[in-house]
GROMACS .gro file of C-alpha atoms in nm:
model
  308
    1UNK     CA    1  -1.152   0.070   2.689
    2UNK     CA    2  -0.814   0.156   2.826
    3UNK     CA    3  -0.942   0.267   3.163
    4UNK     CA    4  -1.164  -0.040   3.194
    5UNK     CA    5  -0.838  -0.231   3.228
    6UNK     CA    6  -0.772  -0.046   3.550
    7UNK     CA    7  -1.040  -0.248   3.715
    8UNK     CA    8  -0.814  -0.548   3.713
    9UNK     CA    9  -0.896  -0.835   3.938
   10UNK     CA   10  -0.671  -1.027   4.164
   11UNK     CA   11  -0.639  -1.391   4.062
   12UNK     CA   12  -0.886  -1.498   4.326
   13UNK     CA   13  -1.159  -1.274   4.195
   14UNK     CA   14  -1.219  -1.463   3.873
   15UNK     CA   15  -1.418  -1.743   4.029
   16UNK     CA   16  -1.338  -2.103   4.097
   17UNK     CA   17  -0.977  -2.214   4.053
   18UNK     CA   18  -0.820  -2.553   4.044
   19UNK     CA   19  -0.482  -2.430   4.177
   20UNK     CA   20  -0.442  -2.164   4.449
   21UNK     CA   21  -0.304  -1.829   4.333
   22UNK     CA   22  -0.317  -1.933   3.967
   23UNK     CA   23  -0.553  -1.749   3.736
   24UNK     CA   24  -0.709  -2.000   3.491
   25UNK     CA   25  -0.679  -1.748   3.202
   26UNK     CA   26  -0.313  -1.677   3.287
   27UNK     CA   27  -0.151  -2.000   3.405
   28UNK     CA   28   0.189  -1.885   3.279
   29UNK     CA   29   0.183  -1.554   3.466
   30UNK     CA   30   0.533  -1.590   3.609
   31UNK     CA   31   0.700  -1.624   3.268
   32UNK     CA   32   0.455  -1.374   3.112
   33UNK     CA   33   0.555  -1.114   3.367
   34UNK     CA   34   0.925  -1.170   3.290
   35UNK     CA   35   0.861  -1.125   2.917
   36UNK     CA   36   0.651  -0.818   2.992
   37UNK     CA   37   0.923  -0.660   3.207
   38UNK     CA   38   1.189  -0.740   2.949
   39UNK     CA   39   0.988  -0.588   2.664
   40UNK     CA   40   0.890  -0.287   2.876
   41UNK     CA   41   1.252  -0.220   2.965
   42UNK     CA   42   1.357  -0.222   2.602
   43UNK     CA   43   1.068   0.004   2.519
   44UNK     CA   44   1.146   0.263   2.786
   45UNK     CA   45   1.516   0.279   2.704
   46UNK     CA   46   1.511   0.249   2.327
   47UNK     CA   47   1.180   0.277   2.148
   48UNK     CA   48   1.011   0.538   2.362
   49UNK     CA   49   1.285   0.797   2.326
   50UNK     CA   50   1.305   0.731   1.949
   51UNK     CA   51   0.927   0.754   1.915
   52UNK     CA   52   0.922   1.083   2.107
   53UNK     CA   53   1.173   1.233   1.863
   54UNK     CA   54   0.970   1.095   1.571
   55UNK     CA   55   0.654   1.261   1.707
   56UNK     CA   56   0.828   1.590   1.779
   57UNK     CA   57   1.006   1.635   1.446
   58UNK     CA   58   0.791   1.455   1.192
   59UNK     CA   59   0.483   1.657   1.097
   60UNK     CA   60   0.150   1.505   1.181
   61UNK     CA   61   0.025   1.479   0.820
   62UNK     CA   62   0.339   1.292   0.724
   63UNK     CA   63   0.307   1.056   1.023
   64UNK     CA   64  -0.053   0.995   0.922
   65UNK     CA   65   0.047   0.903   0.568
   66UNK     CA   66   0.320   0.670   0.697
   67UNK     CA   67   0.065   0.498   0.924
   68UNK     CA   68  -0.179   0.471   0.637
   69UNK     CA   69   0.089   0.308   0.423
   70UNK     CA   70   0.164   0.035   0.679
   71UNK     CA   71  -0.206  -0.026   0.748
   72UNK     CA   72  -0.268  -0.067   0.375
   73UNK     CA   73   0.024  -0.306   0.325
   74UNK     CA   74  -0.127  -0.534   0.588
   75UNK     CA   75  -0.485  -0.503   0.469
   76UNK     CA   76  -0.496  -0.827   0.265
   77UNK     CA   77  -0.494  -1.000   0.606
   78UNK     CA   78  -0.818  -0.818   0.691
   79UNK     CA   79  -0.977  -0.909   0.359
   80UNK     CA   80  -0.885  -1.276   0.400
   81UNK     CA   81  -1.029  -1.306   0.749
   82UNK     CA   82  -1.346  -1.112   0.667
   83UNK     CA   83  -1.427  -1.375   0.403
   84UNK     CA   84  -1.330  -1.657   0.640
   85UNK     CA   85  -1.578  -1.520   0.892
   86UNK     CA   86  -1.853  -1.531   0.630
   87UNK     CA   87  -1.898  -1.156   0.594
   88UNK     CA   88  -1.910  -1.162   0.216
   89UNK     CA   89  -2.040  -0.811   0.153
   90UNK     CA   90  -1.783  -0.659   0.387
   91UNK     CA   91  -1.518  -0.869   0.222
   92UNK     CA   92  -1.587  -0.720  -0.120
   93UNK     CA   93  -1.598  -0.371   0.032
   94UNK     CA   94  -1.264  -0.427   0.203
   95UNK     CA   95  -1.116  -0.563  -0.123
   96UNK     CA   96  -1.230  -0.246  -0.298
   97UNK     CA   97  -1.087  -0.037  -0.016
   98UNK     CA   98  -0.749  -0.200  -0.060
   99UNK     CA   99  -0.758  -0.154  -0.437
  100UNK     CA  100  -0.859   0.215  -0.412
  101UNK     CA  101  -0.594   0.307  -0.153
  102UNK     CA  102  -0.326   0.104  -0.334
  103UNK     CA  103  -0.384   0.288  -0.660
  104UNK     CA  104  -0.545   0.627  -0.618
  105UNK     CA  105  -0.407   0.655  -0.267
  106UNK     CA  106  -0.050   0.589  -0.385
  107UNK     CA  107   0.017   0.257  -0.211
  108UNK     CA  108  -0.192   0.364   0.085
  109UNK     CA  109  -0.014   0.688   0.170
  110UNK     CA  110  -0.348   0.866   0.135
  111UNK     CA  111  -0.675   0.718   0.259
  112UNK     CA  112  -0.897   0.781  -0.042
  113UNK     CA  113  -1.136   0.498   0.039
  114UNK     CA  114  -1.287   0.623   0.366
  115UNK     CA  115  -1.444   0.937   0.209
  116UNK     CA  116  -1.599   0.702  -0.048
  117UNK     CA  117  -1.779   0.512   0.227
  118UNK     CA  118  -1.534   0.219   0.242
  119UNK     CA  119  -1.462   0.202   0.613
  120UNK     CA  120  -1.146   0.046   0.755
  121UNK     CA  121  -1.189  -0.272   0.958
  122UNK     CA  122  -0.967  -0.481   1.181
  123UNK     CA  123  -0.974  -0.858   1.146
  124UNK     CA  124  -0.712  -1.126   1.203
  125UNK     CA  125  -0.704  -1.506   1.220
  126UNK     CA  126  -0.731  -1.505   1.598
  127UNK     CA  127  -1.064  -1.328   1.564
  128UNK     CA  128  -1.166  -1.572   1.293
  129UNK     CA  129  -1.098  -1.865   1.526
  130UNK     CA  130  -1.302  -1.688   1.793
  131UNK     CA  131  -1.592  -1.657   1.549
  132UNK     CA  132  -1.558  -2.026   1.470
  133UNK     CA  133  -1.590  -2.111   1.838
  134UNK     CA  134  -1.231  -2.160   1.948
  135UNK     CA  135  -1.178  -2.056   2.310
  136UNK     CA  136  -0.922  -1.791   2.403
  137UNK     CA  137  -0.705  -2.042   2.582
  138UNK     CA  138  -0.413  -1.927   2.798
  139UNK     CA  139  -0.306  -1.566   2.803
  140UNK     CA  140   0.042  -1.513   2.664
  141UNK     CA  141   0.273  -1.213   2.663
  142UNK     CA  142   0.523  -1.245   2.376
  143UNK     CA  143   0.857  -1.061   2.378
  144UNK     CA  144   0.875  -0.783   2.117
  145UNK     CA  145   0.510  -0.841   2.032
  146UNK     CA  146   0.281  -0.796   2.331
  147UNK     CA  147  -0.040  -0.954   2.452
  148UNK     CA  148  -0.166  -1.267   2.281
  149UNK     CA  149  -0.315  -1.606   2.369
  150UNK     CA  150  -0.279  -1.970   2.272
  151UNK     CA  151  -0.555  -1.904   2.018
  152UNK     CA  152  -0.446  -1.564   1.888
  153UNK     CA  153  -0.083  -1.656   1.843
  154UNK     CA  154  -0.177  -1.829   1.518
  155UNK     CA  155  -0.263  -1.489   1.367
  156UNK     CA  156   0.104  -1.382   1.377
  157UNK     CA  157   0.243  -1.601   1.089
  158UNK     CA  158  -0.073  -1.551   0.884
  159UNK     CA  159  -0.053  -1.176   0.933
  160UNK     CA  160   0.310  -1.185   0.811
  161UNK     CA  161   0.253  -1.382   0.491
  162UNK     CA  162  -0.053  -1.172   0.396
  163UNK     CA  163   0.144  -0.846   0.434
  164UNK     CA  164   0.261  -0.704   0.102
  165UNK     CA  165   0.590  -0.604   0.259
  166UNK     CA  166   0.669  -0.968   0.330
  167UNK     CA  167   0.740  -1.011  -0.039
  168UNK     CA  168   0.991  -0.730  -0.067
  169UNK     CA  169   1.300  -0.929  -0.160
  170UNK     CA  170   1.578  -0.677  -0.104
  171UNK     CA  171   1.704  -0.645   0.251
  172UNK     CA  172   1.829  -0.299   0.166
  173UNK     CA  173   1.471  -0.197   0.111
  174UNK     CA  174   1.294  -0.408   0.369
  175UNK     CA  175   1.522  -0.325   0.664
  176UNK     CA  176   1.462   0.054   0.674
  177UNK     CA  177   1.092   0.011   0.597
  178UNK     CA  178   1.064  -0.238   0.884
  179UNK     CA  179   1.246  -0.013   1.129
  180UNK     CA  180   1.031   0.288   1.035
  181UNK     CA  181   0.722   0.071   1.078
  182UNK     CA  182   0.823  -0.023   1.435
  183UNK     CA  183   0.888   0.341   1.523
  184UNK     CA  184   0.555   0.448   1.376
  185UNK     CA  185   0.368   0.181   1.567
  186UNK     CA  186   0.529   0.283   1.893
  187UNK     CA  187   0.447   0.648   1.825
  188UNK     CA  188   0.082   0.561   1.775
  189UNK     CA  189   0.082   0.392   2.114
  190UNK     CA  190   0.224   0.686   2.304
  191UNK     CA  191  -0.103   0.813   2.450
  192UNK     CA  192  -0.211   0.460   2.550
  193UNK     CA  193   0.121   0.399   2.724
  194UNK     CA  194   0.086   0.723   2.923
  195UNK     CA  195  -0.261   0.614   3.041
  196UNK     CA  196  -0.126   0.275   3.135
  197UNK     CA  197   0.157   0.423   3.339
  198UNK     CA  198  -0.056   0.678   3.518
  199UNK     CA  199  -0.372   0.474   3.581
  200UNK     CA  200  -0.255   0.121   3.665
  201UNK     CA  201  -0.132   0.008   4.002
  202UNK     CA  202  -0.008  -0.309   3.833
  203UNK     CA  203   0.071  -0.233   3.464
  204UNK     CA  204   0.094  -0.602   3.382
  205UNK     CA  205  -0.262  -0.669   3.503
  206UNK     CA  206  -0.382  -0.354   3.333
  207UNK     CA  207  -0.244  -0.469   3.000
  208UNK     CA  208  -0.372  -0.823   3.043
  209UNK     CA  209  -0.731  -0.725   3.133
  210UNK     CA  210  -0.752  -0.448   2.873
  211UNK     CA  211  -0.620  -0.670   2.593
  212UNK     CA  212  -0.844  -0.968   2.676
  213UNK     CA  213  -1.154  -0.746   2.702
  214UNK     CA  214  -1.054  -0.576   2.375
  215UNK     CA  215  -1.021  -0.907   2.195
  216UNK     CA  216  -1.370  -1.002   2.304
  217UNK     CA  217  -1.494  -0.664   2.181
  218UNK     CA  218  -1.332  -0.718   1.839
  219UNK     CA  219  -1.463  -1.070   1.797
  220UNK     CA  220  -1.821  -0.952   1.853
  221UNK     CA  221  -1.761  -0.640   1.636
  222UNK     CA  222  -1.853  -0.438   1.939
  223UNK     CA  223  -2.195  -0.603   1.987
  224UNK     CA  224  -2.144  -0.818   2.294
  225UNK     CA  225  -2.451  -1.031   2.391
  226UNK     CA  226  -2.630  -0.962   2.718
  227UNK     CA  227  -2.486  -1.270   2.886
  228UNK     CA  228  -2.139  -1.127   2.846
  229UNK     CA  229  -2.232  -0.830   3.063
  230UNK     CA  230  -2.354  -1.067   3.339
  231UNK     CA  231  -2.034  -1.269   3.310
  232UNK     CA  232  -1.828  -0.956   3.369
  233UNK     CA  233  -1.985  -0.931   3.715
  234UNK     CA  234  -1.957  -1.302   3.795
  235UNK     CA  235  -1.972  -1.423   4.146
  236UNK     CA  236  -1.858  -1.086   4.278
  237UNK     CA  237  -2.226  -0.975   4.282
  238UNK     CA  238  -2.285  -1.208   4.572
  239UNK     CA  239  -2.034  -1.020   4.784
  240UNK     CA  240  -2.173  -0.674   4.712
  241UNK     CA  241  -2.368  -0.532   5.001
  242UNK     CA  242  -2.676  -0.325   4.924
  243UNK     CA  243  -2.630   0.039   5.035
  244UNK     CA  244  -2.845   0.156   5.322
  245UNK     CA  245  -3.180   0.289   5.205
  246UNK     CA  246  -3.165   0.108   4.869
  247UNK     CA  247  -3.406  -0.175   4.797
  248UNK     CA  248  -3.633  -0.301   4.525
  249UNK     CA  249  -3.899  -0.064   4.654
  250UNK     CA  250  -3.655   0.221   4.687
  251UNK     CA  251  -3.408   0.191   4.397
  252UNK     CA  252  -3.113   0.428   4.356
  253UNK     CA  253  -3.124   0.712   4.109
  254UNK     CA  254  -3.125   0.592   3.748
  255UNK     CA  255  -2.815   0.729   3.580
  256UNK     CA  256  -2.846   0.516   3.265
  257UNK     CA  257  -2.917   0.826   3.057
  258UNK     CA  258  -2.602   1.000   3.186
  259UNK     CA  259  -2.340   0.946   2.917
  260UNK     CA  260  -2.077   1.155   3.089
  261UNK     CA  261  -1.907   0.843   3.222
  262UNK     CA  262  -1.870   0.685   2.879
  263UNK     CA  263  -1.516   0.658   2.746
  264UNK     CA  264  -1.504   0.702   2.373
  265UNK     CA  265  -1.191   0.558   2.229
  266UNK     CA  266  -1.050   0.389   1.924
  267UNK     CA  267  -1.003   0.023   2.022
  268UNK     CA  268  -0.845  -0.066   1.698
  269UNK     CA  269  -0.591   0.212   1.713
  270UNK     CA  270  -0.515   0.084   2.061
  271UNK     CA  271  -0.577  -0.283   1.995
  272UNK     CA  272  -0.289  -0.388   2.208
  273UNK     CA  273  -0.165  -0.191   2.501
  274UNK     CA  274   0.188  -0.262   2.613
  275UNK     CA  275   0.307  -0.437   2.298
  276UNK     CA  276   0.498  -0.196   2.086
  277UNK     CA  277   0.532  -0.445   1.802
  278UNK     CA  278   0.157  -0.460   1.754
  279UNK     CA  279  -0.011  -0.305   1.452
  280UNK     CA  280  -0.296  -0.063   1.537
  281UNK     CA  281  -0.564   0.000   1.276
  282UNK     CA  282  -0.893   0.185   1.252
  283UNK     CA  283  -1.217   0.068   1.419
  284UNK     CA  284  -1.536   0.163   1.590
  285UNK     CA  285  -1.555   0.354   1.916
  286UNK     CA  286  -1.573   0.176   2.251
  287UNK     CA  287  -1.785   0.263   2.551
  288UNK     CA  288  -1.717   0.158   2.907
  289UNK     CA  289  -1.946  -0.111   3.036
  290UNK     CA  290  -1.947  -0.326   2.725
  291UNK     CA  291  -1.675  -0.566   2.828
  292UNK     CA  292  -1.731  -0.919   2.942
  293UNK     CA  293  -1.536  -1.186   3.126
  294UNK     CA  294  -1.217  -1.216   2.942
  295UNK     CA  295  -1.159  -1.580   3.007
  296UNK     CA  296  -1.502  -1.738   2.943
  297UNK     CA  297  -1.549  -1.889   2.596
  298UNK     CA  298  -1.815  -2.147   2.667
  299UNK     CA  299  -2.113  -2.027   2.461
  300UNK     CA  300  -2.208  -1.897   2.119
  301UNK     CA  301  -2.465  -1.639   2.017
  302UNK     CA  302  -2.751  -1.683   1.772
  303UNK     CA  303  -2.554  -1.483   1.516
  304UNK     CA  304  -2.282  -1.747   1.525
  305UNK     CA  305  -2.010  -1.530   1.689
  306UNK     CA  306  -1.820  -1.732   1.943
  307UNK     CA  307  -1.757  -1.577   2.277
  308UNK     CA  308  -1.395  -1.485   2.337
   0.00000   0.00000   0.00000
């Protein structure tokens, strides 16, 4: 998933445009880039060094428990949106998962639900709106938060009020918990940030394309319809020249069975690349080649899942 963002397109590659040099999915690119650079500067000079110390000196099992705790505190948001999306059985399973980890798992410090067959999911209100048929809208990069869109921005306040920590009244308790949560989130993004910095010629475009594709992947629960694959090629197919010696009667070697190119990742752990304030959670693996056009939301599938 992360490396698929490297194949970023210049604004003119997305198809027809109403305004020269303006990408329809990113009409506010100028201000978005400023917010991105501002956030990235803060990250490199403050959060990254702190996160590196956190990773070096805090044992991995303890970091895992801390991450489990924050994931569990925000899990009511997942439960709410699973039901809003009409996935009733999964909703009851996620409710049970939250109950098990909050009790037996000591407020989520220990993930006792997964071994019981209660898998962790990632849902938010932006995904719910996507399922209901709301288009992605304009891409936005929010300071201190990361990639979003005019549709997904609505998930921020809902995610806050459905987080158990929102109701911790004492600032003396909430402040250190909040700071530790930010550091833990940044630490969990360390590998993704390294990939971004090493692989992307334009980190902003890398983050934009990767996040938009990932949102589409999450809305479809990883099962993108065939038309999404065609959309990812778009009009660029018309400009591709057929290699010499290759034709319908002489096709190239079929490498479809070769899985060596597949990139297995954890898209929910890396749900937002470049936004250190984003909350990663567990999810299914991702394989390269399953992304679609990030900005096209015009159709729905027979299962009722709206295209992102």
